[in-house]
Short mmCIF file of C-alpha atoms and ligand atoms in Angstrom, two decimals:
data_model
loop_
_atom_site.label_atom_id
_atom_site.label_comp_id
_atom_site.label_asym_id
_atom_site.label_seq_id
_atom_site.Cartn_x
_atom_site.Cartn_y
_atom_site.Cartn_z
CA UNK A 23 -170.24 161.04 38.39
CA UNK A 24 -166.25 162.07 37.74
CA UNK A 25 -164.03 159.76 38.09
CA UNK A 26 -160.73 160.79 39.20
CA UNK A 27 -157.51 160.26 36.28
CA UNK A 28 -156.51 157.09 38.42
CA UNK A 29 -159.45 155.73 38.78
CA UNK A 30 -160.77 156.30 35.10
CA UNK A 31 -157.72 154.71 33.91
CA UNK A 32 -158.52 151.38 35.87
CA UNK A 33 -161.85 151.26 34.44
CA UNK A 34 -160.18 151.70 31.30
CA UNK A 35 -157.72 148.86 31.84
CA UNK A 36 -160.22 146.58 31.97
CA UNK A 37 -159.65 143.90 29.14
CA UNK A 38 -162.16 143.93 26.19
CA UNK A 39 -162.26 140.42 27.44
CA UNK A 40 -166.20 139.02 29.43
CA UNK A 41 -165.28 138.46 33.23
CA UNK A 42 -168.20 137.00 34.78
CA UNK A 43 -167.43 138.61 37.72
CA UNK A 44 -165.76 141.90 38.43
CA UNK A 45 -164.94 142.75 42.53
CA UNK A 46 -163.77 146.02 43.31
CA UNK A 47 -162.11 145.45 46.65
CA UNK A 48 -161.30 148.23 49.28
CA UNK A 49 -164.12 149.98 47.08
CA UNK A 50 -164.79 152.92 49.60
CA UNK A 51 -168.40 154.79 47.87
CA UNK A 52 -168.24 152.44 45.27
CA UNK A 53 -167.30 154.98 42.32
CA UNK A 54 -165.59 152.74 40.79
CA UNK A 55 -167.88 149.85 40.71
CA UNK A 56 -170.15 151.76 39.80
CA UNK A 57 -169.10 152.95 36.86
CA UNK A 58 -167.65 149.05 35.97
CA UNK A 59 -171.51 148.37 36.38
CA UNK A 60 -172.63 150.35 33.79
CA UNK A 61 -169.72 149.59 31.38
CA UNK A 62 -169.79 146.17 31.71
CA UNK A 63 -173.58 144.95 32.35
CA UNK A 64 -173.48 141.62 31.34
CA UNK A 65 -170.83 141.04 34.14
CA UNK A 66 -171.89 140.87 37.92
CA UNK A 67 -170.02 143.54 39.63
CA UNK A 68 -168.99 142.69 43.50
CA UNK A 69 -168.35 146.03 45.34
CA UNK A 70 -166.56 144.70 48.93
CA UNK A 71 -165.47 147.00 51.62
CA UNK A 72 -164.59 146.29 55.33
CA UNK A 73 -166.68 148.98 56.68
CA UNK A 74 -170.37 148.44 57.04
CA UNK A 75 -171.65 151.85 56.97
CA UNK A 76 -170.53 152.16 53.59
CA UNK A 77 -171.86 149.30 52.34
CA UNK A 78 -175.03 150.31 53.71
CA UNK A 79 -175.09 153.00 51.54
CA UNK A 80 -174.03 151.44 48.25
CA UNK A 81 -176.85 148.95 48.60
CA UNK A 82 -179.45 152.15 49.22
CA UNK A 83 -177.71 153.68 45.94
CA UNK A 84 -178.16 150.23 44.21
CA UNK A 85 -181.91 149.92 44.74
CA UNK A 86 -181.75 153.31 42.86
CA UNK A 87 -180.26 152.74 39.55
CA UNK A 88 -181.44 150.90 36.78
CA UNK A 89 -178.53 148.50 35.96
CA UNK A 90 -179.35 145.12 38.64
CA UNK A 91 -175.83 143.32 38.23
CA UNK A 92 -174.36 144.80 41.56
CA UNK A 93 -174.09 143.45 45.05
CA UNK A 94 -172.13 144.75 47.77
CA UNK A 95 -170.62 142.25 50.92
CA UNK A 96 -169.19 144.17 53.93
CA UNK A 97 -165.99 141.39 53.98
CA UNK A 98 -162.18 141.13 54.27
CA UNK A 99 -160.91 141.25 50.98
CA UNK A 100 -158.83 138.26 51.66
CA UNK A 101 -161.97 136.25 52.44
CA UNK A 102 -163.48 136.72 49.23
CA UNK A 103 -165.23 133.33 47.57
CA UNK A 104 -164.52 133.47 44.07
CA UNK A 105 -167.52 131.26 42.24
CA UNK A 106 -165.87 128.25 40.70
CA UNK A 107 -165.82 127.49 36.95
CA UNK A 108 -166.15 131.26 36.18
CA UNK A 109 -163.89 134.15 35.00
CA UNK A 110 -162.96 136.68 37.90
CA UNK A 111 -161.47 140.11 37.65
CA UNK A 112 -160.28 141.38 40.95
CA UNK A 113 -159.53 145.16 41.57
CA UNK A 114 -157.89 146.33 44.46
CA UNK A 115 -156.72 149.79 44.49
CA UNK A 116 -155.62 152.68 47.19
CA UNK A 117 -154.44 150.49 50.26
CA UNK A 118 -151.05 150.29 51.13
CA UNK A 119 -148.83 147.19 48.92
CA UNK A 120 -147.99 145.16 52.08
CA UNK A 121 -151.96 144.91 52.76
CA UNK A 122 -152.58 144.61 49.36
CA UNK A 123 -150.46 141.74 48.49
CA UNK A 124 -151.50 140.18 51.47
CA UNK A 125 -154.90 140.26 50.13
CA UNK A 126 -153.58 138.97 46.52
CA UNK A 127 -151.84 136.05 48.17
CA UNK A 128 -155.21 134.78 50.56
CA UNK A 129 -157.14 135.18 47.64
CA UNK A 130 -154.56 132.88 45.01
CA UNK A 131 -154.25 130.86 47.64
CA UNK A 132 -157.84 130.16 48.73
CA UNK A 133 -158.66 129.64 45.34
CA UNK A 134 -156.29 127.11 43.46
CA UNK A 135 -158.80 124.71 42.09
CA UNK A 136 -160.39 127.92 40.42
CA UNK A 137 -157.20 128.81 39.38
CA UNK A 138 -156.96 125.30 37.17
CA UNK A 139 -160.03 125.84 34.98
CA UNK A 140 -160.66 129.37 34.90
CA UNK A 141 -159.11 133.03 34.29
CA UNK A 142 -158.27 134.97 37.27
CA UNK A 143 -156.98 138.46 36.41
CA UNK A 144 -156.12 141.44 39.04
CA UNK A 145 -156.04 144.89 38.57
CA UNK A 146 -153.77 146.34 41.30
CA UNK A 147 -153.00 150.04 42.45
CA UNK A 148 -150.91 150.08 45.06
CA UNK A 149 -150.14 152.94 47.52
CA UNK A 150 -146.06 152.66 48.05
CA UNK A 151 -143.86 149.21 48.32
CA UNK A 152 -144.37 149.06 45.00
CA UNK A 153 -140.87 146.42 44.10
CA UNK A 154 -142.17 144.40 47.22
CA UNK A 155 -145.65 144.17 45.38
CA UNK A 156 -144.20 143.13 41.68
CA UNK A 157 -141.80 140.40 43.73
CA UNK A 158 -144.76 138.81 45.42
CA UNK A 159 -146.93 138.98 42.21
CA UNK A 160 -144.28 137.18 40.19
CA UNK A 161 -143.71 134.65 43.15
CA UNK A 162 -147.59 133.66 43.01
CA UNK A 163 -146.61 132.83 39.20
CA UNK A 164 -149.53 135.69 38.08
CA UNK A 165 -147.47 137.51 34.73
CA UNK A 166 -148.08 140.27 33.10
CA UNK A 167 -150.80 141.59 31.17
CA UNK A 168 -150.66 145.07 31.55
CA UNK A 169 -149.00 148.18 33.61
CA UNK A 170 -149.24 151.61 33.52
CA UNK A 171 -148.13 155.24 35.03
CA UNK A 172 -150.70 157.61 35.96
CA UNK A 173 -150.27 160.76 37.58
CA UNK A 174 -153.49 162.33 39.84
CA UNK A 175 -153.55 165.17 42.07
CA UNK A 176 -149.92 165.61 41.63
CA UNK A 177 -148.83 161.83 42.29
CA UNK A 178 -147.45 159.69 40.68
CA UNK A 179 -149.35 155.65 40.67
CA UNK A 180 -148.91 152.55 38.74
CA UNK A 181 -151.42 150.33 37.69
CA UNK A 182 -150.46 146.47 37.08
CA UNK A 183 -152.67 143.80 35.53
CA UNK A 184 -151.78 140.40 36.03
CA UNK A 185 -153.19 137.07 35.09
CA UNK A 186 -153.19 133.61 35.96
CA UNK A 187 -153.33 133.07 32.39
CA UNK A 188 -150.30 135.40 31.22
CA UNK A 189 -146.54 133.90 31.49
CA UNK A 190 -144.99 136.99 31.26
CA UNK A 191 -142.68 137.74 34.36
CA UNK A 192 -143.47 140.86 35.93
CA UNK A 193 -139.82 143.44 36.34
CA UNK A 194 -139.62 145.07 39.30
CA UNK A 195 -139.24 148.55 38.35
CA UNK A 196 -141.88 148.22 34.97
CA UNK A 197 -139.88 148.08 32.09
CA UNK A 198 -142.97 148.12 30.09
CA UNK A 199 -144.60 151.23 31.40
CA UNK A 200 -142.17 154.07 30.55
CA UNK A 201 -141.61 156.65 27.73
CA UNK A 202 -139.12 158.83 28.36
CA UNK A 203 -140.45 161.12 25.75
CA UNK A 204 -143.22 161.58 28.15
CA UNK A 205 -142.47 164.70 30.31
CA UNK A 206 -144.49 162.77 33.74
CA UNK A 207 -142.67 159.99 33.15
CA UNK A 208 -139.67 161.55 33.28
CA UNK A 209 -140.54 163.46 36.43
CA UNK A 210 -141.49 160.10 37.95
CA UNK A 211 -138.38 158.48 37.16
CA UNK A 212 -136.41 161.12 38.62
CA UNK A 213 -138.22 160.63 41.66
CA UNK A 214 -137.59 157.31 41.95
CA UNK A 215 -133.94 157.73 40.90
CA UNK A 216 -133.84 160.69 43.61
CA UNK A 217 -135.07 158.24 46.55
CA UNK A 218 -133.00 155.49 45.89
CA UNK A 219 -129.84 157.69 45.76
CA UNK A 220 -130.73 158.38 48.85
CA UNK A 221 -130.67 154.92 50.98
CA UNK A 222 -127.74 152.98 51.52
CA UNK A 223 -129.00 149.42 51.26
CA UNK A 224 -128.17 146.81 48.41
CA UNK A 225 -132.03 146.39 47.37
CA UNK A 226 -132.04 150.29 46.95
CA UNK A 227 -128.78 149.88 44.89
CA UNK A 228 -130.51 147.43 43.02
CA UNK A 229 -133.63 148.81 42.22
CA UNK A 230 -131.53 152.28 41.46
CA UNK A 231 -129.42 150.23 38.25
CA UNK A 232 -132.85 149.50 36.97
CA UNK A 233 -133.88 152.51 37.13
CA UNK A 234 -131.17 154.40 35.19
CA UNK A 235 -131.13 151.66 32.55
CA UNK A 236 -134.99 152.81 31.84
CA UNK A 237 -134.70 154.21 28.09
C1 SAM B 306 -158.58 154.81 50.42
S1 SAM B 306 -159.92 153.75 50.23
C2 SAM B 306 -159.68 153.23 48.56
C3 SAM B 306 -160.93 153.44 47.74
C4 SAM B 306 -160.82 153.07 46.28
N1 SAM B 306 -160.52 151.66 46.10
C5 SAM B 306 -159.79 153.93 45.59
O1 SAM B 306 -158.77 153.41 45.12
O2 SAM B 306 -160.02 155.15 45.50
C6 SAM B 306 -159.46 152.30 51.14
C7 SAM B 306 -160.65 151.43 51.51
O3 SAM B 306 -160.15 150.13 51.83
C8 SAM B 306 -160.99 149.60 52.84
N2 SAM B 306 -160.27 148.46 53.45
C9 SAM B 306 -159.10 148.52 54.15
N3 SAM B 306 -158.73 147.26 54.53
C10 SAM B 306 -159.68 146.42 54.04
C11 SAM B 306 -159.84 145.00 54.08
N4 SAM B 306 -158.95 144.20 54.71
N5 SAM B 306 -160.91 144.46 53.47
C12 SAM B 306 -161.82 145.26 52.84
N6 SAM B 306 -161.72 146.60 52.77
C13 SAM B 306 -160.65 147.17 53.35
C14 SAM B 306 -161.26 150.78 53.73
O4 SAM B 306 -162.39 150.58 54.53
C15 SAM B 306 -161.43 151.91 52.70
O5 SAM B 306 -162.79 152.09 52.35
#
């Protein structure tokens, strides 16, 4: 099965570090999950989706393969149980950064004790409000582990990997992510430089600085 060049690259994100639980939220087919399963076998791999049908047929394609540590839930990702005294790595990738941060903060939020004892990491791909998703991650206190550009199909996408366990505080235009002497990265930039020039509001004005101080 091909992964596509943003979903390969969250698979490849994936610390060298044992979660004892991976979830790939929102996970449509299960691609993804799939392919976590076979990487990382001596993790149980959650695949959770909203719609039943498709979890229907993930758990058919599960009784097919040889690898046993999957399991598929038809659940709101923000109702999630997280097992306690055990490492979690949540993935939530292609829904909208409003939904998804609304998702990030019922899931901190249902899960403090957890939070105490054990490593909670996130692996977030956002589709657009990007700034508003980096604010809200550094207001739940998660930091930085990770971030990168990708570009698939012609977009453009970031993927950020935060921890409960990092204290690095997460910038709001990914000051880690960039070189310039990348030709995409460049293009993506300018994009962002071009759409910010373009609205008249002081968070736009902000967010436009940032992005012309990017070396
Ligand atoms: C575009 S797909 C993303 C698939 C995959 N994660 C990716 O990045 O390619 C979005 C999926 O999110 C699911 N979804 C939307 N809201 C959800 C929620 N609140 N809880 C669980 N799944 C949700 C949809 O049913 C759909 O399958």
């Amino acid at each position: 099965m091909n992964l596509s060049a943003r979903l390969t690259n969250i698979c490849q994100a994936i610390q060298p570090y044992h979660y004892d639980h991976i979830w790939d939220c929102c996970c449509d087919h299960g691609y993804l999950g799939q392919r976590i399963m076979a990487e990382h076998p001596s993790s149980q791999v959650h695949f959770v989706d909203v719609v039943q049908h498709l979890i229907d047929e993930i758990e058919i394609r599960l009784a097919s393969v040889p690898q046993k540590n999957g399991l598929a839930q038809c659940s709101d990702v923000a109702m999630i149980n997280l097992h306690e005294g055990k490492d979690h790595l949540v993935i939530i990738a292609g829904v909208g950064g409003d939904l998804l941060l609304e998702m990030v903060r019922s899931i901190v939020s249902r899960h403090s004790s957890l939070m105490k004892t054990n490593r909670l990491d996130f692996i977030l791909c956002p589709v657009r409000q990007l700034h508003k998703v980096r604010q809200g991650l550094n207001d739940l206190k998660l930091g930085l582990i990770s971030e990168k550009i990708v570009q698939d199909n012609k977009l453009f996408y970031e993927i950020i990997q935060v921890s409960n366990q990092s204290p690095v505080s997460i910038s709001l235009v990914g000051e880690t992510m960039w070189d310039l002497s990348n030709s995409e990265h460049i293009a993506y930039r300018n994009i962002m430089i071009e759409h910010y020039q373009k609205q008249p509001s002081h968070q736009a004005k902000l967010l436009l600085g940032l992005y012309e101080k990017i070396k």
